């Protein structure tokens, strides 16, 4: 029997959820659980909440009302947005809004604009005016003034009456509603499972809104973060107080030890904030030892500081001189005159340039493979040897001077200086302390002993620096501080304190390695993992204890979970917990090598984790990690087959997926198909703010939610029979999306319709148990190695073409649209996308694939990632567009050439019209199409982001349209 559909299987307000997801992403460390520690690719909590509610909420025969209720539950309706409003307008902004909107003019009487500064009458209904102005804003503008949905609760009775009336419930809170909907579907509180829990977004949010959650991961660092999401963020008031007390006590003890040693103070008693170190190497041309500093700028924000290199002929090296308050010209020169340029050392003594690879003595073997030449460090080494290619040296310190004023207040002055004799003595003192204690600290688990295992990311630090053990990524000063935090974490009395200590240690380690940059614009030392890589540096910053304080005393969001949550370490193939809804964000195609990157933290956590969680293992399980190799598909089939066995018969799965290649979609379809699942919907949510660090490829700045259910039947079909079904399903899916769309604030864009087409084809394909003449194992092999030979890839490509034919710009009738060439359609869809402010090159690439356009570069004015745009008629001029013959020979091209002629002839529309009539022998038959093309161009003149490059072309189009309209009248 067919299961009744859930809301997420029929519709999903992707535009609003995308905007809320983006807002959450942009909150950076203000996000609820990111403060606990680094993980790569956490999904926004608002997206998780929406997915869970979408699965639990049933679809009715009134889809518009369903949307209204869903948005109300997400606090994304008008009343919810108003309850989330946390910022107020300025009086000036209120006045401007009131004067510019006729409906608000009644409030103008409350403003006094007689002076330079606009004033609001004390008796004015400020809240009423605020609300009235707020309600005139677009959704985008409103959410800039709002808290995130997770920060508010639905408390008004009217809203709950509307929700309960529509859903047939009697809830008074979100958790109460979750329980009632769960009981109706599953006869118990819904269990939400995630076997790739990573940073813990899915189990955390599921538990917070009242579900019972299960999270597992192969990786212990992921397990720790998810456990902490639930137990640290969800700690009781007493537990939270104990955690904070523990953190403060540890910091105070470490601070006392560092203060007693005196290694962070200079001769004046000023305390250090940060230290700058650089690598040094001998110039092979002149033999001088050269500091390797890419930019001689030290700080811009605090005093415009540069470092100058002063020759020391006696030792054949350089001394450092810090200069502050330098001119703009000197800053520019310092930025240009670093000793590392274009990946080569530029010797300031002899002027010769030596590639860094040559310094490392890298060579090539007989097969053309690079043989790296650096000496590999031994396990007991924590500093370079004097004979190494790269040694290290301290060249600048930032200090803080505190002066007590007569009124008792402290005045802080921060400054940079070159190292003094006292500073160099402090360096030697730390070196000696680490040298004397490192063996014992390693044995006790306070400093890492793990060897760096070679991999895609980890091999970089081995070949570029010779570091073979994780502790070698840290200098002695960093090792001393981190070992002290580790020692006091080991002394924690409870598992909760120990877990909190491990997380603090991990955060300090992330911000305290030889891979940390000092940002001269902010004077802050950045974290190691600013992207998904280990990027070696020639110069780096080191935080003092004072600047690690916020890493150790990290923010903990106090969240009261309404449901239960269990966390375990497990291979996804071995999970034995049954969930009603599995929501997973699987690793895909090695976009991020979690197993490698997390070993950085595991190196510090090993013994501490064993103490806190005796039942857990403490290695990254590299061998079992899901990787994008030849075994990937079979591994994924095994995982999802296991999840299918461990889900309710009427349950759902939501797979979060980030790829845009039809061949990869075909692989995913076959994986899910063979796992016993069928696709019921797919939605595209914009979740990513930046893709830095990801490998090149078709990774998109969005997340596809693929919704699936168990395949329960044994239906059979012939391959040639299902093509008509797919065509009908694509058209039906897109029609339903268009019917629901908000014309003022559209939910869906062209990529959403393409994904809907993919989903529609997958829905038809996976609804059958078997399809004659379709060997899934063979198809999977073809999709991986020869996509052009895969029938399923072909089916998905065809579905995409159907989608593009369904999504017709409003200016064109379906009759005229069919009459256009594919190249003309490509241009129109590209320009339509630009009108909406989308300048991503991936959009044009998708259109080119969808319309089968090759050589489209000739139509592009710019192909850079986020500033791509299509050429205007004037930019095309009269040049031949030979790479796109369908466009070169089209009516559109003739019209564009005519526009160019008209612009060149001093904006003369008659010259343009004459050219077109002369070139088109069937001008009178094509006049309607010409008019539609010109109409499509005219509104560009009112779109701010299309100026100034479109100004002349749009104006000429308006003049020419008038000429065409009145031609022959």
Tab-separated table of C-alpha atoms in Angstrom, residues 318-689:
chain	number	residue	atom	x	y	z
A	318	UNK	CA	70.206	39.530	8.649
A	319	UNK	CA	69.028	41.342	11.741
A	320	UNK	CA	65.496	42.688	12.115
A	321	UNK	CA	64.372	46.254	12.686
A	322	UNK	CA	60.705	47.044	13.408
A	323	UNK	CA	59.436	50.431	12.228
A	324	UNK	CA	56.022	51.833	13.100
A	325	UNK	CA	53.844	54.612	11.684
A	326	UNK	CA	55.373	54.344	8.237
A	327	UNK	CA	53.905	55.970	5.137
A	328	UNK	CA	51.474	54.377	2.666
A	329	UNK	CA	54.297	54.260	0.124
A	330	UNK	CA	56.519	52.357	2.546
A	331	UNK	CA	53.702	49.891	3.271
A	332	UNK	CA	53.352	49.235	-0.467
A	333	UNK	CA	57.087	48.750	-0.885
A	334	UNK	CA	57.200	46.389	2.101
A	335	UNK	CA	54.398	44.296	0.574
A	336	UNK	CA	56.313	44.012	-2.700
A	337	UNK	CA	59.801	43.509	-1.298
A	338	UNK	CA	59.402	40.280	0.609
A	339	UNK	CA	62.067	37.629	0.205
A	340	UNK	CA	59.619	35.024	-1.138
A	341	UNK	CA	57.965	35.842	-4.472
A	342	UNK	CA	56.307	33.571	-7.009
A	343	UNK	CA	57.265	30.500	-4.973
A	344	UNK	CA	60.948	31.405	-5.052
A	345	UNK	CA	63.447	32.866	-2.584
A	346	UNK	CA	64.671	36.282	-3.709
A	347	UNK	CA	67.988	37.003	-1.984
A	348	UNK	CA	68.208	40.635	-0.799
A	349	UNK	CA	72.003	40.318	-0.674
A	350	UNK	CA	72.839	39.137	-4.206
A	351	UNK	CA	69.454	39.664	-5.876
A	352	UNK	CA	69.292	36.124	-7.245
A	353	UNK	CA	66.050	34.120	-7.285
A	354	UNK	CA	65.943	30.426	-6.333
A	355	UNK	CA	62.781	28.305	-6.622
A	356	UNK	CA	61.656	26.848	-3.296
A	357	UNK	CA	61.612	23.396	-4.954
A	358	UNK	CA	65.318	23.864	-5.782
A	359	UNK	CA	66.060	24.827	-2.175
A	360	UNK	CA	64.366	21.601	-1.083
A	361	UNK	CA	66.528	19.648	-3.591
A	362	UNK	CA	63.449	18.189	-5.286
A	363	UNK	CA	64.300	16.126	-8.370
A	364	UNK	CA	62.534	14.080	-11.041
A	365	UNK	CA	62.996	10.351	-11.576
A	366	UNK	CA	63.147	8.520	-14.925
A	367	UNK	CA	59.333	8.254	-15.006
A	368	UNK	CA	58.811	11.975	-14.541
A	369	UNK	CA	57.723	11.676	-10.910
A	370	UNK	CA	58.891	14.267	-8.376
A	371	UNK	CA	61.315	13.004	-5.741
A	372	UNK	CA	61.219	15.296	-2.727
A	373	UNK	CA	64.577	16.117	-1.223
A	374	UNK	CA	64.019	17.310	2.350
A	375	UNK	CA	65.385	15.373	5.304
A	376	UNK	CA	62.552	13.761	7.262
A	377	UNK	CA	62.544	14.619	10.960
A	378	UNK	CA	62.983	11.883	13.543
A	379	UNK	CA	60.405	11.111	16.220
A	380	UNK	CA	62.345	12.806	19.051
A	381	UNK	CA	62.907	16.080	17.164
A	382	UNK	CA	60.823	19.165	17.810
A	383	UNK	CA	63.030	21.826	16.156
A	384	UNK	CA	65.008	21.916	12.892
A	385	UNK	CA	68.686	21.078	12.894
A	386	UNK	CA	71.108	23.855	12.017
A	387	UNK	CA	72.075	21.973	8.844
A	388	UNK	CA	68.472	21.655	7.607
A	389	UNK	CA	67.315	23.486	4.477
A	390	UNK	CA	64.792	25.403	6.581
A	391	UNK	CA	65.598	26.671	10.058
A	392	UNK	CA	63.353	29.027	12.043
A	393	UNK	CA	63.762	32.365	13.722
A	394	UNK	CA	61.728	34.818	15.807
A	395	UNK	CA	61.558	38.217	14.094
A	396	UNK	CA	58.806	40.259	15.757
A	397	UNK	CA	56.707	40.328	18.932
A	398	UNK	CA	53.536	42.202	19.730
A	399	UNK	CA	53.387	43.393	23.331
A	400	UNK	CA	50.808	45.112	25.505
A	401	UNK	CA	51.824	47.825	27.939
A	402	UNK	CA	49.390	48.539	30.773
A	403	UNK	CA	49.524	51.881	32.543
A	404	UNK	CA	47.451	52.614	35.645
A	405	UNK	CA	45.988	56.103	35.381
A	406	UNK	CA	45.368	58.422	38.360
A	407	UNK	CA	41.668	57.523	38.261
A	408	UNK	CA	42.577	53.865	38.790
A	409	UNK	CA	41.709	52.753	35.275
A	410	UNK	CA	44.194	50.863	33.113
A	411	UNK	CA	45.350	52.271	29.789
A	412	UNK	CA	46.457	49.676	27.235
A	413	UNK	CA	49.086	50.365	24.567
A	414	UNK	CA	49.922	47.624	22.058
A	415	UNK	CA	53.076	47.695	19.975
A	416	UNK	CA	55.392	45.578	17.843
A	417	UNK	CA	59.102	45.254	18.428
A	418	UNK	CA	62.001	43.187	17.205
A	419	UNK	CA	63.265	40.529	19.660
A	420	UNK	CA	65.501	41.840	22.452
A	421	UNK	CA	68.166	39.885	24.322
A	422	UNK	CA	65.549	39.115	26.987
A	423	UNK	CA	63.178	37.762	24.338
A	424	UNK	CA	65.861	35.531	22.858
A	425	UNK	CA	66.715	34.265	26.349
A	426	UNK	CA	63.021	33.406	26.819
A	427	UNK	CA	63.147	31.380	23.587
A	428	UNK	CA	66.172	29.442	24.849
A	429	UNK	CA	64.508	28.876	28.207
A	430	UNK	CA	61.401	27.390	26.567
A	431	UNK	CA	63.556	25.249	24.304
A	432	UNK	CA	65.346	23.822	27.328
A	433	UNK	CA	62.105	23.131	29.216
A	434	UNK	CA	60.610	21.244	26.262
A	435	UNK	CA	63.868	19.381	25.604
A	436	UNK	CA	64.056	18.165	29.201
A	437	UNK	CA	60.391	17.136	29.439
A	438	UNK	CA	59.186	16.110	25.992
A	439	UNK	CA	59.856	12.396	26.382
A	440	UNK	CA	57.950	12.250	29.665
A	441	UNK	CA	55.109	14.431	28.356
A	442	UNK	CA	54.726	12.211	25.329
A	443	UNK	CA	54.650	9.106	27.479
A	444	UNK	CA	51.921	10.684	29.631
A	445	UNK	CA	49.915	11.705	26.554
A	446	UNK	CA	50.410	15.472	26.975
A	447	UNK	CA	52.229	15.875	23.634
A	448	UNK	CA	51.499	13.843	20.479
A	449	UNK	CA	53.572	10.827	19.472
A	450	UNK	CA	51.572	9.907	16.369
A	451	UNK	CA	53.341	9.662	13.037
A	452	UNK	CA	51.807	11.616	10.153
A	453	UNK	CA	50.395	9.043	7.770
A	454	UNK	CA	50.728	10.015	4.121
A	455	UNK	CA	47.554	11.025	2.296
A	456	UNK	CA	46.079	13.600	-0.076
A	457	UNK	CA	46.329	16.398	2.522
A	458	UNK	CA	48.946	15.118	4.930
A	459	UNK	CA	51.630	14.407	2.327
A	460	UNK	CA	51.967	18.151	1.746
A	461	UNK	CA	53.464	18.880	5.153
A	462	UNK	CA	55.839	15.921	4.843
A	463	UNK	CA	57.225	16.863	1.424
A	464	UNK	CA	57.275	20.648	2.006
A	465	UNK	CA	58.771	20.655	5.501
A	466	UNK	CA	60.030	17.181	6.299
A	467	UNK	CA	57.722	16.897	9.331
A	468	UNK	CA	56.897	13.244	9.974
A	469	UNK	CA	55.201	13.457	13.396
A	470	UNK	CA	52.274	15.601	14.448
A	471	UNK	CA	54.100	17.363	17.273
A	472	UNK	CA	56.488	18.820	14.677
A	473	UNK	CA	53.756	21.167	13.426
A	474	UNK	CA	54.233	23.088	16.695
A	475	UNK	CA	57.188	25.173	17.868
A	476	UNK	CA	58.521	24.853	21.455
A	477	UNK	CA	56.464	27.784	22.734
A	478	UNK	CA	53.286	26.227	21.348
A	479	UNK	CA	54.193	22.769	22.684
A	480	UNK	CA	54.734	24.176	26.169
A	481	UNK	CA	51.358	25.931	26.323
A	482	UNK	CA	49.380	23.051	24.839
A	483	UNK	CA	51.065	20.481	27.085
A	484	UNK	CA	50.061	22.494	30.155
A	485	UNK	CA	46.412	22.534	29.047
A	486	UNK	CA	46.615	18.792	28.363
A	487	UNK	CA	48.074	18.099	31.822
A	488	UNK	CA	45.268	19.925	33.601
A	489	UNK	CA	42.605	18.368	31.348
A	490	UNK	CA	43.892	14.928	32.363
A	491	UNK	CA	43.233	15.878	35.990
A	492	UNK	CA	39.532	16.595	35.330
A	493	UNK	CA	37.200	14.854	37.771
A	494	UNK	CA	34.189	14.092	35.535
A	495	UNK	CA	33.724	12.938	31.918
A	496	UNK	CA	31.876	16.207	31.227
A	497	UNK	CA	34.828	18.292	32.430
A	498	UNK	CA	37.281	16.084	30.564
A	499	UNK	CA	35.303	16.363	27.323
A	500	UNK	CA	35.108	20.142	27.743
A	501	UNK	CA	38.869	20.203	28.342
A	502	UNK	CA	39.612	18.119	25.246
A	503	UNK	CA	37.515	20.478	23.131
A	504	UNK	CA	39.356	23.470	24.600
A	505	UNK	CA	42.704	21.825	23.900
A	506	UNK	CA	41.655	21.152	20.303
A	507	UNK	CA	40.602	24.764	19.795
A	508	UNK	CA	43.903	26.010	21.207
A	509	UNK	CA	45.811	23.607	18.937
A	510	UNK	CA	43.902	24.812	15.883
A	511	UNK	CA	44.978	28.400	16.638
A	512	UNK	CA	48.522	27.574	17.681
A	513	UNK	CA	50.589	25.825	14.985
A	514	UNK	CA	53.294	26.711	12.508
A	515	UNK	CA	50.493	26.811	9.903
A	516	UNK	CA	48.813	29.885	11.453
A	517	UNK	CA	48.967	33.169	9.559
A	518	UNK	CA	49.123	36.583	11.182
A	519	UNK	CA	46.621	38.849	9.468
A	520	UNK	CA	48.268	42.296	9.314
A	521	UNK	CA	44.871	43.955	8.866
A	522	UNK	CA	43.523	42.645	12.175
A	523	UNK	CA	46.751	41.780	14.042
A	524	UNK	CA	45.204	38.403	14.846
A	525	UNK	CA	46.716	34.967	14.370
A	526	UNK	CA	44.295	32.933	12.241
A	527	UNK	CA	43.441	29.291	12.764
A	528	UNK	CA	45.167	26.368	11.075
A	529	UNK	CA	41.994	25.131	9.397
A	530	UNK	CA	40.804	28.245	7.608
A	531	UNK	CA	40.212	25.794	4.762
A	532	UNK	CA	40.312	22.014	4.317
A	533	UNK	CA	44.092	21.665	3.971
A	534	UNK	CA	47.450	21.781	5.715
A	535	UNK	CA	49.028	24.862	4.149
A	536	UNK	CA	52.701	25.259	5.054
A	537	UNK	CA	53.937	28.822	5.564
A	538	UNK	CA	57.295	30.557	5.361
A	539	UNK	CA	56.315	32.876	8.205
A	540	UNK	CA	53.677	32.296	10.835
A	541	UNK	CA	52.144	33.748	13.952
A	542	UNK	CA	52.062	32.259	17.445
A	543	UNK	CA	49.501	33.283	20.038
A	544	UNK	CA	50.585	33.923	23.587
A	545	UNK	CA	48.569	32.433	26.435
A	546	UNK	CA	46.711	35.728	26.716
A	547	UNK	CA	45.503	35.415	23.103
A	548	UNK	CA	44.545	31.748	23.558
A	549	UNK	CA	42.199	32.668	26.414
A	550	UNK	CA	39.122	32.868	24.181
A	551	UNK	CA	40.001	29.502	22.618
A	552	UNK	CA	40.165	27.803	25.994
A	553	UNK	CA	37.243	29.681	27.558
A	554	UNK	CA	35.108	29.055	24.492
A	555	UNK	CA	31.450	29.994	24.246
A	556	UNK	CA	28.979	27.280	25.162
A	557	UNK	CA	25.411	27.729	23.988
A	558	UNK	CA	22.991	26.675	26.699
A	559	UNK	CA	20.346	24.589	24.946
A	560	UNK	CA	17.714	22.483	26.640
A	561	UNK	CA	17.067	19.418	24.481
A	562	UNK	CA	13.471	18.223	24.448
A	563	UNK	CA	14.301	14.720	23.192
A	564	UNK	CA	16.784	11.941	23.923
A	565	UNK	CA	20.065	11.465	22.060
A	566	UNK	CA	22.541	8.594	21.852
A	567	UNK	CA	26.015	8.865	20.309
A	568	UNK	CA	28.364	6.037	19.355
A	569	UNK	CA	31.402	5.298	17.225
A	570	UNK	CA	30.531	2.905	14.458
A	571	UNK	CA	31.157	2.005	10.847
A	572	UNK	CA	27.964	2.977	8.984
A	573	UNK	CA	27.862	-0.553	7.537
A	574	UNK	CA	27.520	-1.953	11.052
A	575	UNK	CA	24.881	0.346	12.557
A	576	UNK	CA	22.235	-1.665	14.390
A	577	UNK	CA	19.911	1.080	15.601
A	578	UNK	CA	16.552	1.357	13.821
A	579	UNK	CA	15.482	4.879	12.932
A	580	UNK	CA	12.214	6.180	11.572
A	581	UNK	CA	13.955	8.886	9.584
A	582	UNK	CA	17.584	8.682	8.513
A	583	UNK	CA	19.075	12.068	7.604
A	584	UNK	CA	22.603	11.721	6.297
A	585	UNK	CA	25.259	13.929	4.734
A	586	UNK	CA	27.636	11.281	3.355
A	587	UNK	CA	31.242	11.972	2.397
A	588	UNK	CA	31.353	12.216	-1.368
A	589	UNK	CA	34.159	11.936	-3.918
A	590	UNK	CA	36.810	12.943	-1.356
A	591	UNK	CA	35.685	16.579	-1.362
A	592	UNK	CA	36.989	16.685	2.228
A	593	UNK	CA	39.353	14.057	3.646
A	594	UNK	CA	37.882	13.976	7.145
A	595	UNK	CA	39.963	10.996	8.242
A	596	UNK	CA	43.235	12.803	7.433
A	597	UNK	CA	42.346	16.238	8.784
A	598	UNK	CA	40.941	14.904	12.052
A	599	UNK	CA	44.198	13.083	12.836
A	600	UNK	CA	45.597	16.526	13.701
A	601	UNK	CA	43.244	16.572	16.722
A	602	UNK	CA	43.436	12.858	17.476
A	603	UNK	CA	47.193	13.218	17.923
A	604	UNK	CA	46.484	15.420	20.968
A	605	UNK	CA	43.341	13.606	22.131
A	606	UNK	CA	44.361	9.950	22.120
A	607	UNK	CA	44.984	9.286	25.817
A	608	UNK	CA	42.513	11.900	27.019
A	609	UNK	CA	39.721	10.343	24.943
A	610	UNK	CA	40.546	6.920	26.348
A	611	UNK	CA	40.116	8.346	29.848
A	612	UNK	CA	36.849	10.149	29.048
A	613	UNK	CA	35.282	7.410	26.890
A	614	UNK	CA	36.787	4.017	27.784
A	615	UNK	CA	34.533	2.218	25.284
A	616	UNK	CA	35.694	4.272	22.320
A	617	UNK	CA	38.617	3.620	20.000
A	618	UNK	CA	41.024	6.503	19.289
A	619	UNK	CA	42.229	6.220	15.706
A	620	UNK	CA	40.703	7.663	12.537
A	621	UNK	CA	40.012	4.239	10.949
A	622	UNK	CA	41.466	5.368	7.644
A	623	UNK	CA	41.092	1.915	6.136
A	624	UNK	CA	37.318	1.955	6.721
A	625	UNK	CA	36.721	5.590	5.723
A	626	UNK	CA	34.460	6.194	2.727
A	627	UNK	CA	36.643	7.401	-0.133
A	628	UNK	CA	36.073	8.380	-3.727
A	629	UNK	CA	38.025	5.452	-5.145
A	630	UNK	CA	36.992	2.382	-7.137
A	631	UNK	CA	35.329	0.909	-4.016
A	632	UNK	CA	33.209	3.986	-3.287
A	633	UNK	CA	29.986	2.838	-4.929
A	634	UNK	CA	30.030	-0.625	-3.353
A	635	UNK	CA	30.801	0.904	0.057
A	636	UNK	CA	27.866	3.294	-0.286
A	637	UNK	CA	25.538	0.492	-1.411
A	638	UNK	CA	26.525	-1.518	1.665
A	639	UNK	CA	25.942	1.499	3.940
A	640	UNK	CA	22.553	2.456	2.574
A	641	UNK	CA	21.417	-1.166	2.338
A	642	UNK	CA	22.140	-1.388	6.055
A	643	UNK	CA	20.206	1.812	6.764
A	644	UNK	CA	17.286	0.507	4.700
A	645	UNK	CA	17.229	-2.638	6.821
A	646	UNK	CA	17.270	-0.455	9.933
A	647	UNK	CA	14.409	1.917	9.132
A	648	UNK	CA	10.655	1.743	9.646
A	649	UNK	CA	8.672	0.417	6.696
A	650	UNK	CA	6.865	3.746	6.489
A	651	UNK	CA	9.987	5.733	7.331
A	652	UNK	CA	11.979	8.131	5.161
A	653	UNK	CA	15.553	8.903	4.333
A	654	UNK	CA	16.908	12.329	3.460
A	655	UNK	CA	20.323	12.274	1.798
A	656	UNK	CA	22.136	15.602	1.648
A	657	UNK	CA	24.129	15.777	-1.526
A	658	UNK	CA	26.326	18.428	-3.212
A	659	UNK	CA	27.089	17.699	-6.849
A	660	UNK	CA	25.799	18.845	-10.235
A	661	UNK	CA	27.133	16.252	-12.673
A	662	UNK	CA	24.431	13.980	-14.203
A	663	UNK	CA	26.898	11.071	-14.192
A	664	UNK	CA	27.368	11.416	-10.446
A	665	UNK	CA	23.604	11.676	-10.041
A	666	UNK	CA	23.295	8.454	-12.008
A	667	UNK	CA	25.772	6.796	-9.624
A	668	UNK	CA	23.794	8.028	-6.639
A	669	UNK	CA	20.524	6.806	-8.186
A	670	UNK	CA	21.931	3.317	-8.722
A	671	UNK	CA	23.438	3.257	-5.230
A	672	UNK	CA	20.079	4.105	-3.658
A	673	UNK	CA	18.211	1.795	-6.034
A	674	UNK	CA	20.432	-1.154	-5.173
A	675	UNK	CA	20.072	-0.291	-1.494
A	676	UNK	CA	16.324	-0.881	-1.789
A	677	UNK	CA	15.260	2.773	-1.818
A	678	UNK	CA	13.154	4.852	-4.182
A	679	UNK	CA	13.404	8.608	-4.710
A	680	UNK	CA	10.294	10.644	-3.951
A	681	UNK	CA	11.617	14.241	-4.150
A	682	UNK	CA	14.728	16.433	-4.370
A	683	UNK	CA	15.227	20.059	-3.320
A	684	UNK	CA	18.158	22.408	-3.780
A	685	UNK	CA	19.097	24.596	-0.796
A	686	UNK	CA	21.826	27.254	-0.941
A	687	UNK	CA	23.897	26.452	2.156
A	688	UNK	CA	27.521	27.322	1.393
A	689	UNK	CA	29.076	30.762	1.757
